[in-house]
Amino acid sequence: PKVPYRETIRGTTKVQGRHKKQSGGRGQFGDTWIEISPLEKGGGFIFEDKIVGGVIPKTYIPAVEKGIKEAMEDGVVAGYPMVDIKIRLYDGSFHDVDSSEIAFKIAGSIGFKKGVPECRPILLEPIMIIDITISSEFVGDVMGDLNSKRGKVLGIDAHDDHQNIRAEVPMAEVLNYSADLNSMTSGKGVFTMDFDHYEDVPEHLKEKIIQETKKNKEKGSS
């Protein structure tokens, strides 16, 4: 199973995205200025059209948004979809003959890809809530294992000779949890697991994930 990482940003920038191509006959021209900024967690995507005076004709503005949305799908850090981003399109220019929707779509995408690295991009990982029911004798082992998996114990309830442990733990650490729990409890432990929220990937793990993703992509394309 693959971990559905996400990417987002922590900073803000203003950037120009310009696409100009001249090849016999009609060329392509699109010129945009956007501000990229972060939204609150769960904010999704907001696109603000702040163009005044028709410096970019209204018909081309949805194309700019589309170009940016498509660029967000592939991320910038490690190729994962981007979330919680606000775009403000505030300036630009066009050419009477050479401008088109496709030229502005490309210009929007160019600006976004150029700007994101200046916005302190980060990687987010899914955090799961896990409920584990085990015999009291296994509590020490299971707790030690959760700690080694970057888990955070939220509570322990005792029921006769059983204990229920509730913890939050990164999905990446528990992809094979049923096998781990079986080996620790000789098959006597049970658990349920649900997605809870996204959190920043610790800096020391970010590079490793980026490298692994690159490797898998190269394998996939070869």
Coordinates of C-alpha atoms in Angstrom, one line a residue:
P1 CA 0.0 0.0 0.0
K2 CA 1.1 3.5 -0.8
V3 CA 1.0 6.4 1.7
P4 CA -1.1 9.3 0.4
Y5 CA 1.3 12.1 1.3
R6 CA 0.3 15.7 0.5
E7 CA 2.2 18.9 0.0
T8 CA 1.6 22.4 1.2
I9 CA 3.4 25.7 1.8
R10 CA 4.2 27.8 4.8
G11 CA 5.3 31.1 3.0
T12 CA 4.1 33.6 0.5
T13 CA 5.5 34.9 -2.7
K14 CA 4.7 37.0 -5.8
V15 CA 5.8 35.6 -9.1
Q16 CA 5.5 36.1 -12.9
G17 CA 4.5 33.2 -15.1
R18 CA 5.1 34.1 -18.8
H19 CA 4.7 31.9 -21.8
K20 CA 5.9 33.1 -25.2
K21 CA 6.4 30.9 -28.2
Q22 CA 7.0 32.1 -31.8
S23 CA 7.0 29.5 -34.5
G24 CA 5.9 30.5 -38.0
G25 CA 2.4 31.9 -38.2
R26 CA 0.5 32.5 -35.0
G27 CA 2.5 32.4 -31.8
Q28 CA 1.6 31.8 -28.2
F29 CA 1.6 34.5 -25.6
G30 CA 0.4 34.6 -22.0
D31 CA 1.7 36.7 -19.1
T32 CA 0.5 36.4 -15.5
W33 CA 1.5 37.8 -12.1
I34 CA 0.2 35.7 -9.1
E35 CA 0.6 35.8 -5.4
I36 CA 0.8 32.3 -3.8
S37 CA 0.0 32.0 -0.1
P38 CA -0.9 29.3 2.5
L39 CA -4.4 28.6 3.8
E40 CA -5.4 27.2 7.1
K41 CA -5.4 23.4 7.5
G42 CA -8.4 22.1 5.5
G43 CA -8.7 25.3 3.5
G44 CA -8.5 23.5 0.2
F45 CA -7.9 25.8 -2.8
I46 CA -8.9 29.4 -3.4
F47 CA -8.4 31.3 -6.6
E48 CA -9.0 35.1 -6.6
D49 CA -9.3 37.1 -9.8
K50 CA -8.0 40.6 -8.9
I51 CA -7.4 41.7 -12.5
V52 CA -8.5 45.3 -13.2
G53 CA -8.6 47.3 -16.4
G54 CA -8.7 44.2 -18.6
V55 CA -4.9 43.6 -18.5
I56 CA -5.9 40.0 -19.0
P57 CA -9.3 39.4 -20.8
K58 CA -11.9 37.7 -18.7
T59 CA -12.1 34.8 -21.1
Y60 CA -8.5 33.7 -20.3
I61 CA -8.7 33.8 -16.5
P62 CA -10.3 30.4 -16.0
A63 CA -7.4 29.0 -18.0
V64 CA -4.9 30.4 -15.6
E65 CA -6.7 28.8 -12.7
K66 CA -6.9 25.4 -14.6
G67 CA -3.1 25.5 -15.3
I68 CA -2.4 26.1 -11.6
K69 CA -4.8 23.4 -10.5
E70 CA -3.2 20.9 -12.8
A71 CA 0.3 21.8 -11.5
M72 CA -1.0 21.3 -7.9
E73 CA -1.9 17.7 -8.7
D74 CA 1.7 16.8 -9.3
G75 CA 3.2 18.8 -6.4
V76 CA 6.6 20.4 -6.3
V77 CA 8.4 18.7 -3.4
A78 CA 7.9 15.0 -4.2
G79 CA 5.1 14.8 -6.7
Y80 CA 2.2 14.6 -4.3
P81 CA -1.0 16.7 -4.6
M82 CA -0.9 20.1 -3.0
V83 CA -3.5 21.4 -0.6
D84 CA -4.4 24.5 1.4
I85 CA -3.2 27.1 -1.1
K86 CA -4.6 30.5 -2.1
I87 CA -3.8 32.1 -5.5
R88 CA -4.4 35.8 -6.2
L89 CA -4.1 36.7 -9.9
Y90 CA -3.4 40.4 -9.8
D91 CA -1.6 41.4 -13.0
G92 CA -0.4 40.3 -16.5
S93 CA -0.6 41.2 -20.1
F94 CA -1.9 39.7 -23.4
H95 CA -1.4 39.9 -27.1
D96 CA -4.3 40.6 -29.5
V97 CA -3.3 37.9 -31.9
D98 CA -1.0 35.4 -30.0
S99 CA -2.9 35.1 -26.7
S100 CA -5.1 32.1 -26.2
E101 CA -6.5 30.0 -23.4
I102 CA -3.8 27.4 -23.7
A103 CA -1.1 30.1 -23.6
F104 CA -2.5 31.4 -20.3
K105 CA -3.0 27.9 -18.9
I106 CA 0.7 27.3 -19.5
A107 CA 1.7 30.7 -18.1
G108 CA -0.3 30.0 -14.9
S109 CA 1.4 26.6 -14.5
I110 CA 4.9 28.1 -15.1
G111 CA 4.3 30.8 -12.5
F112 CA 3.1 28.4 -9.9
K113 CA 5.9 25.9 -10.4
K114 CA 8.4 28.8 -10.2
G115 CA 6.9 30.3 -7.1
V116 CA 6.2 27.4 -4.8
P117 CA 9.9 26.6 -4.0
E118 CA 10.1 30.2 -2.6
C119 CA 7.1 29.5 -0.3
R120 CA 8.8 27.0 2.1
P121 CA 7.0 23.9 0.7
I122 CA 6.5 21.0 3.1
L123 CA 5.4 17.4 3.0
L124 CA 2.4 16.3 5.0
E125 CA 1.7 12.7 6.1
P126 CA -1.6 11.0 7.2
I127 CA -1.9 10.3 10.9
M128 CA -4.1 7.4 12.0
I129 CA -5.9 6.8 15.3
I130 CA -5.4 3.2 16.4
D131 CA -7.3 1.3 19.0
I132 CA -5.6 -1.9 20.2
T133 CA -7.0 -4.5 22.6
I134 CA -4.5 -6.9 24.2
S135 CA -3.8 -8.9 27.3
S136 CA -2.2 -7.0 30.1
E137 CA 1.0 -9.1 29.7
F138 CA 1.7 -7.5 26.3
V139 CA 1.2 -3.8 27.2
G140 CA 4.9 -3.1 27.6
D141 CA 5.9 -4.6 24.3
V142 CA 3.1 -2.9 22.4
M143 CA 3.8 0.5 24.0
G144 CA 7.5 0.2 23.2
D145 CA 6.7 -0.7 19.6
L146 CA 4.3 2.3 19.3
N147 CA 7.1 4.6 20.6
S148 CA 9.5 3.2 18.0
K149 CA 6.9 4.0 15.3
R150 CA 6.6 7.7 16.3
G151 CA 3.3 6.9 18.0
K152 CA 1.7 9.1 20.6
V153 CA -0.4 7.2 23.2
L154 CA -3.7 9.0 23.9
G155 CA -5.0 6.8 26.7
I156 CA -5.1 3.3 28.2
D157 CA -8.3 1.7 29.6
A158 CA -8.1 -1.5 31.7
H159 CA -10.8 -4.2 31.5
D160 CA -10.3 -7.2 33.7
D161 CA -7.2 -8.9 32.1
H162 CA -7.4 -6.8 29.0
Q163 CA -6.1 -3.4 28.1
N164 CA -7.3 -1.0 25.4
I165 CA -4.6 1.3 24.1
R166 CA -5.6 4.3 22.0
A167 CA -2.8 6.1 20.1
E168 CA -2.1 8.3 17.1
V169 CA 0.6 7.1 14.7
P170 CA 1.8 8.0 11.2
M171 CA 0.3 5.8 8.5
A172 CA 3.7 5.2 7.0
E173 CA 4.7 3.3 10.3
V174 CA 1.7 1.0 10.5
L175 CA 1.2 -0.3 6.9
N176 CA 1.9 -3.8 8.2
Y177 CA 0.6 -3.4 11.7
S178 CA -1.5 -6.6 11.8
A179 CA 1.7 -8.7 11.2
D180 CA 3.6 -6.7 13.9
L181 CA 0.8 -7.0 16.4
N182 CA 0.4 -10.8 15.7
S183 CA 4.1 -11.4 16.3
M184 CA 4.1 -9.4 19.6
T185 CA 0.9 -11.0 21.0
S186 CA 1.1 -14.5 19.4
G187 CA -2.0 -13.6 17.4
K188 CA -4.1 -12.6 20.5
G189 CA -4.2 -8.8 19.9
V190 CA -6.9 -7.0 17.9
F191 CA -7.0 -3.4 16.6
T192 CA -8.9 -0.9 14.5
M193 CA -7.4 2.0 12.7
D194 CA -9.0 5.2 11.2
F195 CA -7.6 8.2 9.4
D196 CA -7.6 11.3 11.6
H197 CA -5.6 14.2 10.2
Y198 CA -2.4 15.3 8.3
E199 CA 0.8 16.5 10.0
D200 CA 4.1 17.9 8.8
V201 CA 6.6 15.2 8.0
P202 CA 9.7 15.6 10.3
E203 CA 12.6 17.2 8.4
H204 CA 14.9 14.2 8.9
L205 CA 12.4 11.9 7.1
K206 CA 11.4 14.3 4.3
E207 CA 14.5 13.7 2.2
K208 CA 14.2 10.0 2.5
I209 CA 10.6 10.1 1.2
I210 CA 11.5 12.4 -1.6
Q211 CA 14.3 10.1 -2.8
E212 CA 12.1 7.0 -2.5
T213 CA 9.3 8.7 -4.6
K214 CA 11.8 9.7 -7.3
K215 CA 13.2 6.1 -7.4
N216 CA 9.7 4.7 -7.8
K217 CA 8.8 7.2 -10.5
E218 CA 11.9 6.3 -12.4
K219 CA 11.1 2.6 -12.1
G220 CA 7.6 3.3 -13.3
S221 CA 8.7 5.2 -16.4
S222 CA 11.5 2.9 -17.4

